[in-house]
CSV table of C-alpha atoms and ligand atoms in Angstrom, one decimal:
chain,number,residue,atom,x,y,z
A,1,MET,CA,65.3,79.4,109.0
A,2,THR,CA,67.5,82.0,109.8
A,3,SER,CA,70.9,82.1,107.6
A,4,THR,CA,74.3,82.4,108.6
A,5,PRO,CA,75.2,86.2,107.7
A,6,THR,CA,77.9,87.1,105.3
A,7,PRO,CA,80.7,88.4,106.0
A,8,ASN,CA,81.1,92.3,105.5
A,9,PHE,CA,85.0,91.7,103.7
A,10,GLY,CA,84.7,96.4,104.1
A,11,SER,CA,81.8,97.0,102.1
A,12,THR,CA,81.5,100.2,100.3
A,13,ALA,CA,78.8,101.9,97.8
A,14,HIS,CA,80.3,101.4,94.3
A,15,GLY,CA,80.8,98.5,92.3
A,16,LEU,CA,84.4,97.3,91.1
A,17,ASP,CA,84.6,95.6,88.0
A,18,VAL,CA,87.9,94.2,85.6
A,19,PHE,CA,88.1,92.1,82.2
A,20,LEU,CA,90.5,91.2,79.8
A,21,GLY,CA,90.5,92.7,76.4
A,22,SER,CA,92.0,94.5,73.4
A,23,ALA,CA,92.6,97.4,73.6
A,24,HIS,CA,89.5,98.5,71.4
A,25,GLU,CA,87.1,96.7,73.5
A,26,CYS,CA,88.0,99.2,77.3
A,27,ALA,CA,85.3,101.6,75.2
A,28,SER,CA,82.5,98.9,74.5
A,29,GLY,CA,83.0,97.5,78.0
A,30,THR,CA,82.8,99.9,80.1
A,31,GLY,CA,79.2,101.3,79.1
A,32,MET,CA,77.8,105.3,79.8
A,33,ASP,CA,77.4,104.8,83.0
A,34,ARG,CA,80.8,103.2,84.0
A,35,HIS,CA,84.5,105.3,84.2
A,36,VAL,CA,87.4,103.6,84.0
A,37,LEU,CA,90.3,103.3,87.1
A,38,ALA,CA,93.3,101.8,85.3
A,39,THR,CA,94.4,100.5,81.9
A,40,ILE,CA,97.5,97.5,82.1
A,41,ARG,CA,98.7,97.5,78.9
A,42,TYR,CA,100.8,93.8,78.4
A,43,GLY,CA,103.1,93.3,75.7
A,44,THR,CA,106.1,94.8,74.2
A,45,ASP,CA,105.8,96.5,70.9
A,46,ARG,CA,103.3,99.2,71.8
A,47,GLN,CA,102.8,102.0,69.0
A,48,CYS,CA,101.4,104.6,71.3
A,49,ALA,CA,102.6,106.3,75.3
A,50,PRO,CA,100.9,105.4,77.6
A,51,THR,CA,98.1,108.0,78.7
A,52,ASP,CA,97.2,108.5,82.5
A,53,THR,CA,95.7,105.9,83.2
A,54,GLU,CA,97.7,103.4,81.2
A,55,ILE,CA,100.2,101.1,82.6
A,56,ASP,CA,102.3,99.4,80.5
A,57,VAL,CA,104.0,96.1,82.1
A,58,ALA,CA,106.3,94.7,79.7
A,59,LEU,CA,106.3,91.3,79.2
A,60,PRO,CA,106.4,89.6,75.7
A,61,LEU,CA,102.7,88.5,75.1
A,62,LEU,CA,102.5,84.6,74.4
A,63,ASP,CA,98.3,84.4,73.8
A,64,GLY,CA,94.9,86.1,74.5
A,65,PRO,CA,93.7,89.9,75.4
A,66,ASP,CA,96.5,92.4,75.8
A,67,CYS,CA,94.7,94.7,78.5
A,68,GLU,CA,92.9,94.0,81.6
A,69,PHE,CA,90.4,96.9,82.1
A,70,TRP,CA,89.2,98.4,86.2
A,71,THR,CA,86.3,100.2,85.9
A,72,THR,CA,83.9,101.3,88.5
A,73,THR,CA,80.3,102.8,88.3
A,74,ASP,CA,81.9,105.5,90.9
A,75,ALA,CA,83.3,108.6,89.7
A,76,VAL,CA,87.5,108.5,89.2
A,77,GLN,CA,89.2,111.3,89.8
A,78,HIS,CA,93.1,111.5,88.5
A,79,ARG,CA,96.5,113.2,89.7
A,80,ASN,CA,100.3,112.8,90.2
A,81,GLU,CA,102.2,112.6,92.8
A,82,ASN,CA,105.9,112.6,93.5
A,83,GLY,CA,106.1,110.3,90.8
A,84,MET,CA,102.9,108.5,90.9
A,85,ARG,CA,100.1,108.1,89.6
A,86,ILE,CA,97.0,107.5,91.1
A,87,ALA,CA,92.9,107.2,89.6
A,88,SER,CA,90.1,107.0,93.2
A,89,THR,CA,86.9,106.6,93.8
A,90,THR,CA,85.2,107.5,97.0
A,91,ASP,CA,86.5,104.2,98.3
A,92,ALA,CA,89.3,102.6,96.4
A,93,ALA,CA,92.5,104.0,94.4
A,94,PHE,CA,94.6,102.4,92.1
A,95,VAL,CA,98.7,103.6,92.4
A,96,SER,CA,100.9,103.2,90.0
A,97,LEU,CA,104.5,104.4,89.3
A,98,SER,CA,107.6,103.2,87.0
A,99,LEU,CA,111.1,103.7,87.8
A,100,SER,CA,113.2,103.7,84.6
A,101,GLY,CA,117.0,102.4,85.4
A,102,ASN,CA,117.0,98.6,85.9
A,103,GLY,CA,117.4,100.1,89.1
A,104,SER,CA,120.4,98.4,90.0
A,105,ASP,CA,120.1,98.3,93.0
A,106,LEU,CA,116.9,96.6,93.8
A,107,GLU,CA,116.9,96.5,98.3
A,108,LYS,CA,116.7,100.2,97.6
A,109,SER,CA,114.5,100.2,95.0
A,110,GLY,CA,111.8,98.4,96.7
A,111,HIS,CA,112.0,99.7,100.0
A,112,ASP,CA,111.8,103.8,98.5
A,113,THR,CA,108.6,102.3,96.1
A,114,TYR,CA,106.5,101.2,98.5
A,115,ILE,CA,107.6,103.9,101.1
A,116,LYS,CA,106.4,106.5,99.0
A,117,LEU,CA,103.4,104.2,97.9
A,118,LEU,CA,102.1,103.3,102.2
A,119,ASN,CA,103.1,107.3,102.3
A,120,CYS,CA,100.7,108.3,99.2
A,121,LEU,CA,97.8,105.8,100.6
A,122,GLN,CA,98.1,107.2,104.1
A,123,SER,CA,97.7,110.9,103.1
A,124,LEU,CA,94.8,110.1,100.7
A,125,GLY,CA,92.7,108.1,102.8
A,126,TYR,CA,93.5,104.5,101.6
A,127,PRO,CA,95.7,103.4,103.4
A,128,HIS,CA,94.6,99.1,102.9
A,129,LEU,CA,96.8,97.3,100.6
A,130,ILE,CA,94.0,95.1,98.4
A,131,ARG,CA,96.4,93.4,95.5
A,132,THR,CA,100.0,94.1,94.3
A,133,TRP,CA,101.9,93.9,91.4
A,134,ASN,CA,105.2,94.1,91.2
A,135,TYR,CA,107.7,93.5,87.6
A,136,PHE,CA,110.8,94.0,87.2
A,137,PRO,CA,113.8,93.5,84.9
A,138,GLY,CA,116.5,90.7,85.5
A,139,ILE,CA,114.1,89.0,89.2
A,140,ASN,CA,117.1,86.0,88.7
A,141,GLU,CA,119.9,87.6,88.5
A,142,VAL,CA,123.0,87.0,90.8
A,143,GLN,CA,124.0,91.1,91.9
A,144,GLU,CA,126.6,90.7,95.0
A,145,GLY,CA,126.0,87.3,96.0
A,146,GLU,CA,122.0,87.6,96.5
A,147,GLU,CA,119.6,87.5,93.3
A,148,ARG,CA,118.2,91.1,92.6
A,149,TYR,CA,114.2,89.4,94.1
A,150,GLN,CA,116.2,88.7,97.3
A,151,GLN,CA,117.0,91.6,97.2
A,152,PHE,CA,113.6,93.8,96.5
A,153,CYS,CA,112.3,91.8,99.3
A,154,VAL,CA,114.6,93.3,101.9
A,155,GLY,CA,113.4,96.5,100.4
A,156,ARG,CA,109.5,95.9,100.6
A,157,HIS,CA,109.9,94.4,103.6
A,158,ARG,CA,111.9,97.2,105.2
A,159,ALA,CA,109.7,99.6,103.9
A,160,PHE,CA,106.1,97.3,106.0
A,161,SER,CA,108.4,97.0,108.8
A,162,GLU,CA,108.8,100.9,108.8
A,163,ARG,CA,105.5,101.8,108.9
A,164,TYR,CA,103.8,99.3,111.0
A,165,TYR,CA,104.4,97.7,114.0
A,166,ASP,CA,102.8,94.8,113.2
A,167,PHE,CA,102.3,94.5,110.0
A,168,LEU,CA,102.0,90.4,108.8
A,169,PRO,CA,98.0,91.0,109.2
A,170,LEU,CA,97.8,93.4,106.9
A,171,LEU,CA,100.3,92.1,103.7
A,172,PRO,CA,98.0,91.9,100.5
A,173,ALA,CA,97.3,89.4,97.6
A,174,ALA,CA,100.3,90.5,95.0
A,175,THR,CA,102.5,88.8,92.1
A,176,ALA,CA,106.8,89.2,91.6
A,177,ILE,CA,107.3,88.7,88.3
A,178,GLY,CA,110.7,89.6,86.3
A,179,SER,CA,111.0,90.9,82.6
A,180,ALA,CA,113.5,90.9,80.0
A,181,GLN,CA,113.7,94.6,79.4
A,182,GLY,CA,111.6,97.3,80.6
A,183,GLU,CA,111.1,99.8,83.6
A,184,ILE,CA,110.7,98.5,86.9
A,185,THR,CA,106.6,98.7,87.1
A,186,ILE,CA,104.6,98.4,90.4
A,187,PHE,CA,101.2,98.9,90.8
A,188,VAL,CA,98.0,98.2,93.8
A,189,LEU,CA,95.0,98.4,94.1
A,190,ALA,CA,93.5,100.0,97.7
A,191,SER,CA,90.7,101.0,99.8
A,192,THR,CA,89.4,103.0,102.4
A,193,SER,CA,88.1,100.1,104.3
A,194,PRO,CA,90.1,96.9,104.5
A,195,GLY,CA,90.0,93.5,102.8
A,196,LEU,CA,90.6,90.0,104.4
A,197,HIS,CA,93.3,87.9,103.5
A,198,ILE,CA,93.8,84.5,103.3
A,199,GLU,CA,96.2,81.8,104.0
A,200,ASN,CA,96.8,78.9,102.0
A,201,PRO,CA,96.9,75.5,104.1
A,202,ARG,CA,99.0,73.3,102.3
A,203,GLN,CA,101.8,76.3,101.3
A,204,THR,CA,103.8,78.1,104.3
A,205,SER,CA,102.5,81.4,104.5
A,206,ALA,CA,105.0,83.4,102.3
A,207,TYR,CA,106.0,85.8,105.5
A,208,ARG,CA,107.1,82.6,106.7
A,209,TYR,CA,109.4,81.1,103.9
A,210,PRO,CA,112.4,79.5,105.7
A,211,ARG,CA,115.6,81.5,105.8
A,212,GLN,CA,116.4,79.2,103.1
A,213,TYR,CA,114.9,81.0,100.6
A,214,GLY,CA,116.8,85.4,100.8
A,215,ARG,CA,117.8,86.7,104.2
A,216,VAL,CA,114.6,87.9,104.9
A,217,SER,CA,110.6,86.0,103.7
A,218,PRO,CA,108.6,87.8,100.8
A,219,SER,CA,105.4,90.2,102.1
A,220,PHE,CA,102.4,89.1,100.7
A,221,ALA,CA,98.8,86.6,101.0
A,222,ARG,CA,97.7,84.0,99.4
A,223,ALA,CA,94.9,86.2,98.5
A,224,THR,CA,92.6,88.7,99.9
A,225,VAL,CA,88.7,88.8,99.8
A,226,LYS,CA,87.0,92.6,99.3
A,227,SER,CA,84.4,94.0,98.8
A,228,TRP,CA,83.0,96.2,96.2
A,229,GLY,CA,79.5,96.9,97.3
A,230,ASP,CA,77.5,94.9,94.9
A,231,VAL,CA,80.5,93.0,94.3
A,232,ILE,CA,83.6,90.6,96.0
A,233,HIS,CA,86.3,89.8,94.7
A,234,LEU,CA,88.4,87.6,95.6
A,235,TYR,CA,92.2,88.1,94.5
A,236,VAL,CA,94.5,85.4,94.0
A,237,SER,CA,98.3,85.5,94.6
A,238,GLY,CA,100.6,84.0,91.9
A,239,THR,CA,100.4,80.7,92.2
A,240,ALA,CA,103.4,78.6,91.3
A,241,SER,CA,104.2,74.6,91.9
A,242,ILE,CA,105.6,75.2,96.4
A,243,VAL,CA,103.7,72.6,98.7
A,244,GLY,CA,104.9,73.7,102.2
A,245,HIS,CA,107.4,76.2,101.1
A,246,ALA,CA,109.4,73.7,98.6
A,247,SER,CA,109.2,73.7,94.9
A,248,GLN,CA,107.6,71.3,93.8
A,249,HIS,CA,108.3,69.0,90.1
A,250,VAL,CA,112.0,70.7,89.4
A,251,GLY,CA,111.8,70.3,85.5
A,252,ASP,CA,108.3,69.6,84.4
A,253,VAL,CA,106.5,72.2,83.7
A,254,GLU,CA,102.7,70.3,83.0
A,255,ALA,CA,103.3,68.8,86.6
A,256,GLN,CA,104.0,71.8,88.1
A,257,LEU,CA,101.0,72.9,86.3
A,258,LEU,CA,98.7,70.3,87.6
A,259,GLU,CA,100.3,71.3,91.4
A,260,ILE,CA,99.3,75.6,91.0
A,261,SER,CA,96.0,73.9,90.0
A,262,LYS,CA,95.8,71.6,93.3
A,263,ASN,CA,97.4,74.7,95.2
A,264,LEU,CA,94.3,76.7,93.9
A,265,ASP,CA,91.5,74.2,94.6
A,266,ALA,CA,92.9,74.0,98.6
A,267,LEU,CA,92.4,77.6,98.7
A,268,ALA,CA,89.5,78.1,97.4
A,269,ASP,CA,88.2,74.8,100.2
A,270,THR,CA,90.1,77.7,103.2
A,271,CYS,CA,87.8,80.1,101.6
A,272,ARG,CA,84.5,77.9,101.8
A,273,SER,CA,85.4,76.4,106.0
A,274,ASN,CA,86.0,80.6,106.2
A,275,GLY,CA,82.1,81.6,105.1
A,276,ILE,CA,83.4,83.0,101.8
A,277,ASN,CA,81.2,81.6,99.6
A,278,VAL,CA,82.7,80.4,96.5
A,279,ALA,CA,81.3,77.9,94.8
A,280,PRO,CA,81.9,74.6,95.8
A,281,ASP,CA,83.6,73.4,92.9
A,282,ALA,CA,85.3,76.7,92.1
A,283,SER,CA,88.9,75.6,90.2
A,284,LEU,CA,91.0,77.3,87.8
A,285,LYS,CA,88.6,77.3,85.2
A,286,ASP,CA,86.1,79.4,87.2
A,287,MET,CA,89.1,82.2,88.0
A,288,ASP,CA,87.8,85.8,86.3
A,289,ASN,CA,91.3,88.0,85.4
A,290,VAL,CA,93.4,84.9,84.4
A,291,LYS,CA,96.9,85.9,83.7
A,292,VAL,CA,99.8,82.5,83.0
A,293,TYR,CA,103.0,83.4,83.5
A,294,VAL,CA,105.2,81.6,81.4
A,295,ARG,CA,109.1,81.2,82.0
A,296,ARG,CA,110.6,79.4,78.6
A,297,PRO,CA,108.2,80.6,75.6
A,298,GLN,CA,108.9,76.8,74.5
A,299,ASP,CA,106.8,75.9,77.2
A,300,PHE,CA,104.1,77.5,76.1
A,301,ALA,CA,101.9,75.2,73.9
A,302,VAL,CA,102.4,72.7,76.9
A,303,VAL,CA,101.0,74.5,78.9
A,304,ARG,CA,97.7,76.0,76.9
A,305,HIS,CA,97.1,72.5,75.9
A,306,ALA,CA,97.0,71.3,80.3
A,307,VAL,CA,95.5,74.7,81.0
A,308,GLU,CA,92.3,74.0,79.1
A,309,THR,CA,92.0,70.5,79.0
A,310,SER,CA,93.8,68.8,82.5
A,311,LEU,CA,92.4,71.9,84.0
A,312,LYS,CA,89.1,73.1,81.6
A,313,ARG,CA,89.5,76.2,81.1
A,314,THR,CA,88.0,78.0,78.6
A,315,ALA,CA,87.7,81.3,79.8
A,316,PRO,CA,89.9,84.0,78.1
A,317,THR,CA,92.6,83.8,79.8
A,318,LEU,CA,96.4,86.1,78.9
A,319,TYR,CA,100.1,83.9,78.9
A,320,LEU,CA,102.6,86.1,79.3
A,321,HIS,CA,106.3,85.5,78.8
A,322,GLY,CA,107.4,85.9,82.7
A,323,ASP,CA,110.5,85.0,84.9
A,324,ILE,CA,108.4,83.7,88.1
A,325,CYS,CA,111.2,84.3,91.4
A,326,ARG,CA,112.4,81.1,91.3
A,327,GLU,CA,114.8,79.7,88.7
A,328,GLU,CA,113.1,76.1,88.9
A,329,LEU,CA,109.9,77.3,89.0
A,330,LEU,CA,108.4,77.3,85.1
A,331,VAL,CA,105.2,78.9,85.6
A,332,GLU,CA,102.7,81.1,88.1
A,333,ILE,CA,98.8,81.9,88.2
A,334,GLU,CA,97.5,84.6,89.2
A,335,GLY,CA,93.6,85.3,88.7
A,336,MET,CA,90.4,86.2,91.0
A,337,TRP,CA,86.9,84.4,92.2
A,338,ARG,CA,83.8,86.8,91.9
A,339,ILE,CA,81.6,85.6,94.7
A,340,LYS,CA,78.2,86.1,95.4
A,341,ALA,CA,77.0,88.2,98.3
A,342,GLY,CA,74.3,85.7,100.8
A,343,ARG,CA,73.7,82.7,100.6
B,1,3EB,C1,106.0,81.9,96.2
B,1,3EB,O1,104.6,81.1,96.4
B,1,3EB,C2,105.9,82.4,94.0
B,1,3EB,O2,107.2,88.6,96.4
B,1,3EB,O3,105.4,89.7,96.1
B,1,3EB,C3,104.2,85.1,94.2
B,1,3EB,C4,103.0,86.2,94.1
B,1,3EB,C5,105.8,85.0,94.5
B,1,3EB,C6,103.8,87.7,95.0
B,1,3EB,C7,106.1,88.2,95.9
B,1,3EB,C8,106.2,85.5,94.9
B,1,3EB,C9,105.5,87.0,95.0
B,1,3EB,O4,106.5,82.6,96.6
B,1,3EB,C10,106.5,83.8,93.9
């Protein structure tokens, strides 16, 4: 019997792993043959300044492990360039950057940051964006008649269109979340080889949202699949209660959460019908590296209860207090599925 060959999503030789844990768990979690590519520290009351491999995200912790560790079996090289901190292996690069000040001109900050990142990744030989994270203060604040998120979208879009002739097929999975305090913090995972970007038929592609949501559409894909040697990761973008392009269940956080779960299930279905080996019942409960962003801390108890009971999730989950990029959205979830190679 012949089996369908497993698609090669840019397979490379070195394993990449990621897990949530507490600060002291990194050393024990990595073991002697693994090296740290990046540590992301969540929360607002850090005592010590970040080291060269640590990235701080200034969102208040509601519950869960406070660190995210990206590790690899490959050797890691560190360097600083033009305000960016770069950690790289033979096939992966993690690049981060923080801008002090609240970035009063978000269009300019978004543009300049993405130009810097794209130039850097190009020149170092990791031209393929796999996943991006964007955190900045006051995401829903209105400046000069326009939400800061929309200004950011304009700048990011302009950077992509200056660098690429046809960039929509290149857009990776992403997160954009607002913080009450802190700096603009952007970090990306990139590679020497491309991932496969995936859209969700239940949701309008964000890059095709109609103009009513802003001068330009947001530049991201719903998910990106990437093979790292013998592991395949499916990175899922920040997913909200949006069907088509319309926000659903305004004011009802629990209904929004159930809608998100349906979006995740539809995404898994699409992946499967495209030959990506997501488990048949893959859902929120099977995701790893899950972050749940909650707009109003008073909703946290309801959110956690629904995640654990209705959505049957028992694995480690990081709950953060953060603003979602449409005022009416109360909760957003990101994560990843690990996919088995072969069949
Ligand atoms: C949405 O689906 C919710 O602008 O990079 C989610 C993930 C959202 C990423 C981004 C925005 C972004 O439109 C918002």
